[in-house]
Coordinates of C-alpha atoms and ligand atoms in Angstrom, one line a residue:
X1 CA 25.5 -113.3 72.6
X2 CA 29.2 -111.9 73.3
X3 CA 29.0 -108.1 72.6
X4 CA 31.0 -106.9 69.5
X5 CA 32.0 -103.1 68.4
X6 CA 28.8 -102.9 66.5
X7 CA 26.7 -103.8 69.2
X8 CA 28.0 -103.0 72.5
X9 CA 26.3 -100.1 74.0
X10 CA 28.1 -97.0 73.9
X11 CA 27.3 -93.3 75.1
X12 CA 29.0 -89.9 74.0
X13 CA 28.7 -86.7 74.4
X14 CA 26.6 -85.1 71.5
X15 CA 26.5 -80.9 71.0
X16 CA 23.8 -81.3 68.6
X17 CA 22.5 -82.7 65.7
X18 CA 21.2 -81.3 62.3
X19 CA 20.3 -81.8 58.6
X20 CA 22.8 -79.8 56.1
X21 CA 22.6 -80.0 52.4
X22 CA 26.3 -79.7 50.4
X23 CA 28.4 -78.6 52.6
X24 CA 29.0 -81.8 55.0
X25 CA 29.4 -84.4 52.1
X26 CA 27.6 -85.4 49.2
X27 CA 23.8 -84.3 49.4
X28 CA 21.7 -83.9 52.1
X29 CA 23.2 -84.9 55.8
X30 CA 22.3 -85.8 59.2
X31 CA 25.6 -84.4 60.9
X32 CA 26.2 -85.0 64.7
X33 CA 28.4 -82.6 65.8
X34 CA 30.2 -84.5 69.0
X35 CA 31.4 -82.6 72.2
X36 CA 35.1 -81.8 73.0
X37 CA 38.2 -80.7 70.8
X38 CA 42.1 -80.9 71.4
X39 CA 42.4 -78.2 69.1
X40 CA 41.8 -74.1 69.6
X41 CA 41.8 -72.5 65.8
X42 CA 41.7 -69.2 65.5
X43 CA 39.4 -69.0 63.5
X44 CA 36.5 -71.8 65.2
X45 CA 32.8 -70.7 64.8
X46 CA 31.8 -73.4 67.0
X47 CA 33.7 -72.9 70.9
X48 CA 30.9 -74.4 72.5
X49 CA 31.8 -77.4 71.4
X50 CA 35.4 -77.8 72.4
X51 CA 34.6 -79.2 76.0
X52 CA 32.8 -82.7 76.5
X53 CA 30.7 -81.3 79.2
X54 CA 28.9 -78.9 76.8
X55 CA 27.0 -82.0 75.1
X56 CA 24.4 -84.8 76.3
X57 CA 25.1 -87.9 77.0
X58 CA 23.6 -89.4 74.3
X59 CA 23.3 -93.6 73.6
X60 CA 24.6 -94.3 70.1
X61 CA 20.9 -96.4 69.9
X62 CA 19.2 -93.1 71.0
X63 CA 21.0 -91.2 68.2
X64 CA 20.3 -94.0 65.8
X65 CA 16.3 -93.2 66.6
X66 CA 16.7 -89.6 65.6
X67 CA 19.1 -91.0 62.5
X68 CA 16.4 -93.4 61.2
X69 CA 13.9 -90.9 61.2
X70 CA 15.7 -89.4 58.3
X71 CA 17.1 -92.9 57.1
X72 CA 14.2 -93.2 53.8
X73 CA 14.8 -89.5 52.7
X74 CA 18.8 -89.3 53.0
X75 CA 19.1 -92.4 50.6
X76 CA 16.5 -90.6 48.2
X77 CA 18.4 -87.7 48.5
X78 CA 21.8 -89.6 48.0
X79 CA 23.0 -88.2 51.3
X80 CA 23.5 -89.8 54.2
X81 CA 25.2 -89.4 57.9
X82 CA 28.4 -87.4 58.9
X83 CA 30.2 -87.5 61.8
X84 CA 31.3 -83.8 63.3
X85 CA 32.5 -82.4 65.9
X86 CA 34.0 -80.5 68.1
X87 CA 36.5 -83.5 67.0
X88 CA 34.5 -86.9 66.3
X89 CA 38.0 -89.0 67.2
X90 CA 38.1 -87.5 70.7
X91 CA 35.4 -89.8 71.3
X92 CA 36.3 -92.8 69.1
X93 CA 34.3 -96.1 70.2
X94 CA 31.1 -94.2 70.2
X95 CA 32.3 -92.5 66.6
X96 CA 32.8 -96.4 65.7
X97 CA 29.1 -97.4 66.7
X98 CA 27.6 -94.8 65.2
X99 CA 29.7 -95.4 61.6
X100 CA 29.1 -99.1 62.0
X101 CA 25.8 -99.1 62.9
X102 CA 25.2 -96.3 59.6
X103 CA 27.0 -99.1 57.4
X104 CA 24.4 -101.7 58.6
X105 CA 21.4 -99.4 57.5
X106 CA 23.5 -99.1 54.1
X107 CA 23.5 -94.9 54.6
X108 CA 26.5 -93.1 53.4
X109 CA 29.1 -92.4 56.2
X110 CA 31.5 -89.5 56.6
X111 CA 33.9 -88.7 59.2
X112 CA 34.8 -84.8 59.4
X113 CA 37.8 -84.7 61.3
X114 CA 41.5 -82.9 61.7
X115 CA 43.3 -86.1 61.8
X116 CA 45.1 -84.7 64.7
X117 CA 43.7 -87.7 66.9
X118 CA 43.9 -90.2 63.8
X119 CA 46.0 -92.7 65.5
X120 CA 42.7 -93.2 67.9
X121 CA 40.6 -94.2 64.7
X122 CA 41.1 -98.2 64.5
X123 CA 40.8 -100.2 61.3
X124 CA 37.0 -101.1 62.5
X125 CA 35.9 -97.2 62.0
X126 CA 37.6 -96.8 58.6
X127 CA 36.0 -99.9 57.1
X128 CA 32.7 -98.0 57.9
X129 CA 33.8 -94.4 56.6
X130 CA 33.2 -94.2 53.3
X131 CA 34.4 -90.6 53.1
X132 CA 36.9 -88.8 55.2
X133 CA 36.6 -84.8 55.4
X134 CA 40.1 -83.6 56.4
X135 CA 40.9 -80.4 57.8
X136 CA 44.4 -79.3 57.2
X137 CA 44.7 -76.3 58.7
X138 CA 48.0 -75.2 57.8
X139 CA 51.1 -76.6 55.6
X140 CA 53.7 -76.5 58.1
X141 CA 54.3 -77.4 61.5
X142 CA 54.8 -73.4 62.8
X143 CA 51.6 -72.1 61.0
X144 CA 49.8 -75.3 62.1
X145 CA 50.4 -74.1 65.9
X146 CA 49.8 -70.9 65.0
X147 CA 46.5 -71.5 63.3
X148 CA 45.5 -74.1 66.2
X149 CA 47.4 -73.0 68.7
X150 CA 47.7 -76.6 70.3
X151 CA 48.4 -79.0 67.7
X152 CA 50.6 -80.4 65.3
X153 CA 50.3 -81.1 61.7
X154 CA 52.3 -84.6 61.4
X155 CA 49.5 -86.6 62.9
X156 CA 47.3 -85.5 60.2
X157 CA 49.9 -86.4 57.3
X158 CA 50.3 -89.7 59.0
X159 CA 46.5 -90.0 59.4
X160 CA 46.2 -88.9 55.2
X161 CA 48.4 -91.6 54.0
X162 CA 47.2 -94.3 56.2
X163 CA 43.4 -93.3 54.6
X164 CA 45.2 -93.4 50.9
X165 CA 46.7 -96.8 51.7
X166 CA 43.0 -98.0 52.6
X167 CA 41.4 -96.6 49.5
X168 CA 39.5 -94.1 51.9
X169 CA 37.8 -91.6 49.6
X170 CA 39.2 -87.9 50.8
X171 CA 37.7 -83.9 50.7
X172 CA 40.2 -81.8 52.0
X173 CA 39.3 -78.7 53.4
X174 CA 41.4 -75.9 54.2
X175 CA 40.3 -72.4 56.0
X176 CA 41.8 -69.6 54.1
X177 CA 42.2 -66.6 56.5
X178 CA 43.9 -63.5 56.0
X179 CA 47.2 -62.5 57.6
X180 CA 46.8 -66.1 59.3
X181 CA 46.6 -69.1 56.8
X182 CA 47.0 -67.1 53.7
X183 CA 50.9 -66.4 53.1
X184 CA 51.1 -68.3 49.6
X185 CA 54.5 -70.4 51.1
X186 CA 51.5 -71.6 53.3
X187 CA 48.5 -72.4 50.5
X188 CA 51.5 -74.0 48.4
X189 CA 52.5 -76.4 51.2
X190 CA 48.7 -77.4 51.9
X191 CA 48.0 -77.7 48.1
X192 CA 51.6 -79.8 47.8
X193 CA 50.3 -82.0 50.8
X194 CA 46.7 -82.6 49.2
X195 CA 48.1 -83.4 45.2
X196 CA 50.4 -85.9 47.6
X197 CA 47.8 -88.0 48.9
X198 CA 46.2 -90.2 45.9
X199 CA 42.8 -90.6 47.3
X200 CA 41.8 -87.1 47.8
X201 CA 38.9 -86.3 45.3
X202 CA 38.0 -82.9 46.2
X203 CA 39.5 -79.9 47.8
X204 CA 37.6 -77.2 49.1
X205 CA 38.7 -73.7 50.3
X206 CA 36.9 -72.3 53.0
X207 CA 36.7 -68.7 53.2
X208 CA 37.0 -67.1 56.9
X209 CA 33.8 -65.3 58.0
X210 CA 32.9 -64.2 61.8
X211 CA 29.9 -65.5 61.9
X212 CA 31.2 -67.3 65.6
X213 CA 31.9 -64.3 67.0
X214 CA 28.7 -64.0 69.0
X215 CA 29.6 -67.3 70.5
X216 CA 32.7 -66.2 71.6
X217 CA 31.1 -63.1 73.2
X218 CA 28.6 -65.7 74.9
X219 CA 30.9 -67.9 76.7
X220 CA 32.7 -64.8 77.7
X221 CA 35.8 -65.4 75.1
X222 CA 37.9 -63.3 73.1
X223 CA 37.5 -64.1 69.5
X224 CA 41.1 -63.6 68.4
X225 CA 39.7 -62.8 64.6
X226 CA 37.5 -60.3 65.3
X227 CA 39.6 -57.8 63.7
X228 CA 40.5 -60.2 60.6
X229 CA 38.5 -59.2 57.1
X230 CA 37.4 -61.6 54.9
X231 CA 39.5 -63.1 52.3
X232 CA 38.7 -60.4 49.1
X233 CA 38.3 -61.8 45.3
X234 CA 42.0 -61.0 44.5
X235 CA 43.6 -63.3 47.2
X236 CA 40.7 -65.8 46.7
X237 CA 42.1 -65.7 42.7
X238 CA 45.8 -66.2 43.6
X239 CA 45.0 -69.3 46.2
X240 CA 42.9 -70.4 43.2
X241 CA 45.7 -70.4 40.8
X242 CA 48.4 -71.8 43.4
X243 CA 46.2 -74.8 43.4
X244 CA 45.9 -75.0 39.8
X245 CA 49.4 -75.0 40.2
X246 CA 49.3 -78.4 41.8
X247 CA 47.1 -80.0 39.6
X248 CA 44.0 -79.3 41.7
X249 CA 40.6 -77.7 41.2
X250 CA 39.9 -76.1 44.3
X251 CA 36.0 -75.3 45.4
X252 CA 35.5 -71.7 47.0
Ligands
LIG1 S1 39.1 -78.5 65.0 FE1 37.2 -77.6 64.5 S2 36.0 -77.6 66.4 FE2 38.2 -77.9 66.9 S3 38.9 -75.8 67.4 FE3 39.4 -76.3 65.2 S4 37.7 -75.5 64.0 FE4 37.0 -75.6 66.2

């Protein structure tokens, strides 16, 4: 038998693995959270996964074992498997065996991803995501470099509208950090870009919190945020309205 996507073996790099419930797509979620990252947000609660070398080479067949050991409860549940990283499409064929071989097993797939690297994701790997969760992280191509510090937000517009064209179901997210992400010429170009894209369903607004910061102080990194406060109920309000503003409902 010649090997196809679906079935050739493939082996990544895998931080870790873990059942969420809300938060990583609808209901409850196995979420593998791959190895490595282009980007360097300021405000990422998860450094130890921006290097390939910090996961274990895992088989996608081997993360399919853990996977089905969940596979009766996360279709009762109405969940089912999201793809995480790190950055998911720094690793795309073993992203695209894992999403294909989810599809087989009729589980719900999701790809949480910035879209930075979306030109690696291939026709093959969006016919198996039935969700996308994008992460624009800022509204314009200065605050995006800020807020990443290595990146560029045109590959992630280019990434949207190819998903819309495909009928991919989207959830923007957007990290709302003060002094960083929040001046509201910033929220009104991200809620602009997300009323833009017709296949975007949901938009949620993620409020910066420190909870990383022990990571940072683990791997012997600075945490550039450790001096930023959380965003307080009157900013949280006014991003609310400039939303509203655009038409959208945003989740806090
Ligand atoms: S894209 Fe995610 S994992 Fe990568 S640096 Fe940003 S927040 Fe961290």
């Amino acid at each position: 038998m010649t090997a196809t996507a679906a079935t050739r073996p493939v082996t990544g790099s895998v931080h870790s693995f873990d059942l969420s419930i809300g938060v990583d797509g609808p209901g409850t979620r196995f979420v593998a959270f791959l190895a490595g990252c282009p980007l360097r947000c300021q405000y990422c609660h998860s450094p130890d996964t921006w290097y390939r070398g910090n996961g274990t080479p895992t088989t996608t067949e081997e993360l399919m074992t853990e996977i089905r050991r969940y596979e009766r409860f996360l279709k009762v549940a109405g969940g089912g498997v999201t793809i995480s990283g790190g950055e998911p499409l720094q690793q795309p064929a073993f992203t695209r065996s894992l999403l294909m071989r989810c599809k087989e097993m009729q589980l719900h797939t999701a790809l949480d991803t910035s879209g930075y690297l979306g030109d690696q994701a291939d026709d093959e790997l969006l016919a198996a995501t039935d969700l996308v969760l994008l992460d624009i992280k800022s509204g314009s191509e200065a605050a995006y470099r800020k807020t990443t510090r290595t990146g560029s937000l045109a590959p992630t517009i280019a990434f949207a509208h190819r998903l819309a064209q495909r009928a991919v179901p989207i959830w923007v997210r957007f990290v709302l950090v003060p002094g960083l992400t929040d001046a509201p010429s910033n929220v009104d170009a991200v809620a602009a870009l997300a009323a833009g894209i017709p296949t975007v369903e949901r938009v949620e607004v993620l409020p910066f919190h420190r909870l990383g910061a022990a990571k940072y102080a683990a791997l012997g990194l600075k945490f550039p945020l450790a001096g930023t406060p959380v965003p307080d109920a009157d900013l949280l309000r006014r991003v609310q309205a400039q939303f509203r503003e655009h038409g959208i409902d945003a989740y806090m």
